[in-house]
mmCIF file of C-alpha atoms and ligand atoms in Angstrom:
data_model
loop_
_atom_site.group_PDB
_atom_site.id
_atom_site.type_symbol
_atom_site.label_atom_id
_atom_site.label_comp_id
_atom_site.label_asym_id
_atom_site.label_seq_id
_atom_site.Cartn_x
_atom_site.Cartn_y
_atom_site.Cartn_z
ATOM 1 C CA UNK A 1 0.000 0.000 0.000
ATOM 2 C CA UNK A 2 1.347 3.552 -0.876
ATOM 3 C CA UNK A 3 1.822 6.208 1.723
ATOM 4 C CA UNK A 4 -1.289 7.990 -0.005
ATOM 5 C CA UNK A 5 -3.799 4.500 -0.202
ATOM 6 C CA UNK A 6 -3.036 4.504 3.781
ATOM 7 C CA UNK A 7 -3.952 7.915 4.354
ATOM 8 C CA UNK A 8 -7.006 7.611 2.190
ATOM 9 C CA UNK A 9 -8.073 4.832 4.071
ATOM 10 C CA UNK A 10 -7.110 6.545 7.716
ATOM 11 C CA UNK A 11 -9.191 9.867 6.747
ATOM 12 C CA UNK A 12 -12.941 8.386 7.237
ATOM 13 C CA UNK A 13 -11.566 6.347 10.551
ATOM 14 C CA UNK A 14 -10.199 9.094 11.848
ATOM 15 C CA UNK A 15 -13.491 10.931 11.270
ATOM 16 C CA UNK A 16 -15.501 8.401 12.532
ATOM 17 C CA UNK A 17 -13.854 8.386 15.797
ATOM 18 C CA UNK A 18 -13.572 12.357 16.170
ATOM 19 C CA UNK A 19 -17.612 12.705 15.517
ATOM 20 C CA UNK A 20 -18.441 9.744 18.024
ATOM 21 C CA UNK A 21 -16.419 11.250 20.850
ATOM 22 C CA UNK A 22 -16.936 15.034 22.147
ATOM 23 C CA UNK A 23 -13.988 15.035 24.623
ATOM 24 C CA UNK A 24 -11.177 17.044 22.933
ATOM 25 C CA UNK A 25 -8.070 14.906 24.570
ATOM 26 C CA UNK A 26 -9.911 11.863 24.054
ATOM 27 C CA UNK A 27 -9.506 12.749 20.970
ATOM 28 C CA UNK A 28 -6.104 13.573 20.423
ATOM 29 C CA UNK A 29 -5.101 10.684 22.271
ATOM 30 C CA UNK A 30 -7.016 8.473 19.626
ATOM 31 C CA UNK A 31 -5.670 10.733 16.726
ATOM 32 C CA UNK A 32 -2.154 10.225 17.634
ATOM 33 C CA UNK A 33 -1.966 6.322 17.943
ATOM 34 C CA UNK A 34 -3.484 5.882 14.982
ATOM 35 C CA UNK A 35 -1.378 7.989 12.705
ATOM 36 C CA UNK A 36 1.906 6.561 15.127
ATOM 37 C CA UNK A 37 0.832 2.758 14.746
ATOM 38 C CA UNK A 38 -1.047 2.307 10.813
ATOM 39 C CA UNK A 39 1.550 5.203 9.597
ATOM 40 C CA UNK A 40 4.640 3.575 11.370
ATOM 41 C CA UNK A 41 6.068 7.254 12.650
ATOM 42 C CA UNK A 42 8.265 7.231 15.479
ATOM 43 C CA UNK A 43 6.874 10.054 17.292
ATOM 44 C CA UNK A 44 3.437 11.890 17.034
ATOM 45 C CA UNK A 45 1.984 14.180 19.384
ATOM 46 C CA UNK A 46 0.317 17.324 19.589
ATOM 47 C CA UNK A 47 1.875 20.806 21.543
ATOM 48 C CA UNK A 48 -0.942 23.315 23.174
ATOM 49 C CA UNK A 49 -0.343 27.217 22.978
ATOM 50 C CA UNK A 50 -0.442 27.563 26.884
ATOM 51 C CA UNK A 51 0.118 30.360 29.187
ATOM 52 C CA UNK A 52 3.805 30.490 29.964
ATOM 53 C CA UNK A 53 5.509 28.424 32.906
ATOM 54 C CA UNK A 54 7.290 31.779 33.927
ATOM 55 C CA UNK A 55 4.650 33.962 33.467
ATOM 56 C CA UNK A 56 6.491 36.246 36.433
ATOM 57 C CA UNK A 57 9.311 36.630 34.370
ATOM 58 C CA UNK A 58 7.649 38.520 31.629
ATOM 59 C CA UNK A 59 7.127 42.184 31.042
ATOM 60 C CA UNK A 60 3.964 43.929 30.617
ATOM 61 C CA UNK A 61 5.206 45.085 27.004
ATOM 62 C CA UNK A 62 5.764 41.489 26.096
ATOM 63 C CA UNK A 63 3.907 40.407 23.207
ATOM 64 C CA UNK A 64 0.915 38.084 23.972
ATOM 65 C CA UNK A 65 2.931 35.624 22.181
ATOM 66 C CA UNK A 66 5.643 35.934 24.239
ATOM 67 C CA UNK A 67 3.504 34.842 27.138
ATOM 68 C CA UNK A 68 2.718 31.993 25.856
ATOM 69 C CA UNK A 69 4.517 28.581 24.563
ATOM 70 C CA UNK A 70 3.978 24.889 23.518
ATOM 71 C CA UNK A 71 3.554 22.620 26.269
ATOM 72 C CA UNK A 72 3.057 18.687 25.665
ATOM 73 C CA UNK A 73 -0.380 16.805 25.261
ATOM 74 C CA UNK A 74 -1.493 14.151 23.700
ATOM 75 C CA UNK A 75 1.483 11.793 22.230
ATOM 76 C CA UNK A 76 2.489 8.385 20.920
ATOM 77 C CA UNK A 77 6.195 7.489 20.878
ATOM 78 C CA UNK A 78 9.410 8.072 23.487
ATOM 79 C CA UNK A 79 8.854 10.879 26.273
ATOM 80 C CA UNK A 80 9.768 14.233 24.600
ATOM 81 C CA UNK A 81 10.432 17.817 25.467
ATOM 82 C CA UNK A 82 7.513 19.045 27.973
ATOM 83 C CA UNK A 83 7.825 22.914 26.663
ATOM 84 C CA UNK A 84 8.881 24.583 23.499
ATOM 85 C CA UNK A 85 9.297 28.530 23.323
ATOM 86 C CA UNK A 86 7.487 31.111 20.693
ATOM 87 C CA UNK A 87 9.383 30.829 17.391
ATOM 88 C CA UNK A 88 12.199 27.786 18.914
ATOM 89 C CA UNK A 89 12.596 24.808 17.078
ATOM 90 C CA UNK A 90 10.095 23.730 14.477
ATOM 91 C CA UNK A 91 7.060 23.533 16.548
ATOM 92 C CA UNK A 92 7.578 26.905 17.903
ATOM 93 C CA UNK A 93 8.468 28.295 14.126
ATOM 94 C CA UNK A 94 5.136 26.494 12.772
ATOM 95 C CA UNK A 95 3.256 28.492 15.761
ATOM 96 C CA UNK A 96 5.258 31.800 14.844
ATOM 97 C CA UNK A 97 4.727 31.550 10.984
ATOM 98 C CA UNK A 98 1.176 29.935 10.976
ATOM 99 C CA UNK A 99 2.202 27.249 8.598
ATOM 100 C CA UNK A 100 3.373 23.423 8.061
ATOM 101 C CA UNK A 101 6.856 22.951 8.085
ATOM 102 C CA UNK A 102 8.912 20.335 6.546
ATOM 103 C CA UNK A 103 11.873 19.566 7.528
ATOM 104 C CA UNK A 104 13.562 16.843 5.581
ATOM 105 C CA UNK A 105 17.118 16.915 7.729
ATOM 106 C CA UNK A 106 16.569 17.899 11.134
ATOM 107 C CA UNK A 107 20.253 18.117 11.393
ATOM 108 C CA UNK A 108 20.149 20.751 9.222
ATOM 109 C CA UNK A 109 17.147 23.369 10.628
ATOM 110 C CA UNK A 110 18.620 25.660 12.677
ATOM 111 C CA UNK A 111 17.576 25.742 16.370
ATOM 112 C CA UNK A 112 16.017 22.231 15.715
ATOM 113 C CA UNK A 113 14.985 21.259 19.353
ATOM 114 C CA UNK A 114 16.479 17.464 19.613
ATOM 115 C CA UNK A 115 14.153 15.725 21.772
ATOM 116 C CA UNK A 116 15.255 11.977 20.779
ATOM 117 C CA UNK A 117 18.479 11.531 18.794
ATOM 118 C CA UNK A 118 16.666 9.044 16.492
ATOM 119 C CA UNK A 119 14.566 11.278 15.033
ATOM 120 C CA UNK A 120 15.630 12.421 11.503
ATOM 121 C CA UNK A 121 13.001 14.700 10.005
ATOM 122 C CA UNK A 122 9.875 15.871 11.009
ATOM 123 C CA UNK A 123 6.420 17.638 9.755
ATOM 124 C CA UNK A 124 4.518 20.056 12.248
ATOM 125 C CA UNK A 125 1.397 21.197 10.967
ATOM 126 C CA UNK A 126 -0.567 24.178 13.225
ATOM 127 C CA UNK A 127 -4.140 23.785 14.239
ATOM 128 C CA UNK A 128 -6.002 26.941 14.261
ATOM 129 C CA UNK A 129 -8.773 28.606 16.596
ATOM 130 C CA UNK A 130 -10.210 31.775 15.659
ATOM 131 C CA UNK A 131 -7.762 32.383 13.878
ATOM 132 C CA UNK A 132 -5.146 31.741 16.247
ATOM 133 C CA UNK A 133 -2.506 29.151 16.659
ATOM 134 C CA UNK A 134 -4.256 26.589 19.402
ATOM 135 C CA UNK A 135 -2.015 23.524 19.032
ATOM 136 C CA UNK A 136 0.514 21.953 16.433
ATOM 137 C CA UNK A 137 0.763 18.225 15.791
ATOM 138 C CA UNK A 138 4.835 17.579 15.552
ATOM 139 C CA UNK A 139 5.373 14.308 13.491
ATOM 140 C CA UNK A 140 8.906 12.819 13.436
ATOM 141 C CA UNK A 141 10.342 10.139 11.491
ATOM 142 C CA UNK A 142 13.584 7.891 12.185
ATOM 143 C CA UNK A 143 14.169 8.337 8.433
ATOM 144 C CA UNK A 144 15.492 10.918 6.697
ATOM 145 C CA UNK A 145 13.061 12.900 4.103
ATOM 146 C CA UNK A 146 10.472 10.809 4.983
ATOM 147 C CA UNK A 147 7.463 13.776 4.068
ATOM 148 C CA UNK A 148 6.183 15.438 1.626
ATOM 149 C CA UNK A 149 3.384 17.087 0.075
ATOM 150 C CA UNK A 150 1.186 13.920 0.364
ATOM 151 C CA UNK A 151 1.309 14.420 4.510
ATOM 152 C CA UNK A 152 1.060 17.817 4.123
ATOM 153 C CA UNK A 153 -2.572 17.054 2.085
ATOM 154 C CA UNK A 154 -3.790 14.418 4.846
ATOM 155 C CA UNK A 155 -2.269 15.978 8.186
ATOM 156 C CA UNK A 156 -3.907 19.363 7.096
ATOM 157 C CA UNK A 157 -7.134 17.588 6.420
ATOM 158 C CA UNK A 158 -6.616 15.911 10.025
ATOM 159 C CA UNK A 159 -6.140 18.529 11.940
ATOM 160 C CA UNK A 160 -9.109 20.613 9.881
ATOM 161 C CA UNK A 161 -11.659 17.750 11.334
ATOM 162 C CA UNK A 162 -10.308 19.076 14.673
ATOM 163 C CA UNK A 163 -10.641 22.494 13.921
ATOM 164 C CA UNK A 164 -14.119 22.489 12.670
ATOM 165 C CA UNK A 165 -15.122 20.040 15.207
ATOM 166 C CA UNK A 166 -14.193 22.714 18.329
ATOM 167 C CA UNK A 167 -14.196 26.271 16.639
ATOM 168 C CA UNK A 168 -16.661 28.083 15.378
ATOM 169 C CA UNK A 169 -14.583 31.151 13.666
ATOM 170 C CA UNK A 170 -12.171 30.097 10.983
ATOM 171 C CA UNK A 171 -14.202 31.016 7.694
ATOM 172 C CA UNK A 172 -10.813 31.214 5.222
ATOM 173 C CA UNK A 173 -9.648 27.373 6.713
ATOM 174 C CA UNK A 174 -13.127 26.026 5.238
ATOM 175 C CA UNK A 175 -13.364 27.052 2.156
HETATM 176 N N1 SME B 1 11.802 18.665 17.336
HETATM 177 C C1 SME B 1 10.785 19.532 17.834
HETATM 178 C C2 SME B 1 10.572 19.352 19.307
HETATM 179 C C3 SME B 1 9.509 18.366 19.661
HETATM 180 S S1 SME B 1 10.016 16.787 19.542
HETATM 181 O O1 SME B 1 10.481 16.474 18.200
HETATM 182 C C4 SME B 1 8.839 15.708 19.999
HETATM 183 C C5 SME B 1 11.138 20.980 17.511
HETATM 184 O O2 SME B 1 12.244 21.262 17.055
HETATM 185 O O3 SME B 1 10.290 21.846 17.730
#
């Protein structure tokens, strides 16, 4: 079976668990081991935009963003960093930018936060609530260049099914 045949077949299971369930982690938790176990990842989990651990050390000037960061939820795979600044690694530059990043070589992204040495390249994709960053979903692969536009496709539509199942204002996401 093709990368694609797997995700087609993934899509409508992963739907059909997400409308039967209301609970939001219970959800997650369900996403993750399925795309971890039928997609053979090594690590997949999602990061929450959360109110910052050291809230006390920020100024009043700080950007909202900057009182914020990525702290762990849901995952499948070896324990991994609990935290993750505004615009640090890849999850925190998918939060900054607002978009999916690739990175084939994570050797080679600068600022790449290494939270298992056997990861090789990874894919973090940035679920939106009104119009805000509200999670990302970090997938990493022991292989090198392991994704490409075909995860983009099917993680996008993934995390969409979560979007539109618990917001009510993203109008541009669903078209
Ligand atoms: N590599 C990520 C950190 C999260 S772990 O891979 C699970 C990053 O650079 O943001």
């Amino acid at each position: 079976m093709t990368k694609q045949e797997k995700y087609i077949e993934l899509v409508p299971q992963i739907k059909a668990l997400i409308e039967s369930e209301s609970d939001l982690i219970a959800n997650l938790a369900n996403l993750v081991a399925v795309l971890k176990y039928e997609l053979d990842f090594f690590w997949v989990g999602f990061y929450f935009v959360k109110p910052s651990g050291f809230l006390l050390e920020k100024k009043q000037e700080d950007k909202l963003e900057e009182k914020q960061e990525l702290v762990l939820g849901p995952f499948q795979g070896p324990i991994a960093c609990t935290r993750i600044a505004y615009g640090k690694g890849v999850c925190g530059t998918a939060w900054k930018k607002q978009e999916t990043i690739i990175v084939p070589d994570v050797h080679q992204f600068e600022g790449h936060i290494a939270c298992n040495a056997q990861s090789q390249s990874e894919i973090v994709i940035p679920v939106l609530k009104d119009a805000k960053v509200w999670m990302v979903l970090d997938v990493d692969s022991d292989k090198l260049n392991n994704f490409d536009e075909t995860d983009v496709y099917y993680l996008e539509e993934i995390t969409i099914l979560i979007e539109k199942k618990y917001t009510s204002l993203s109008p541009n996401r669903f078209p």
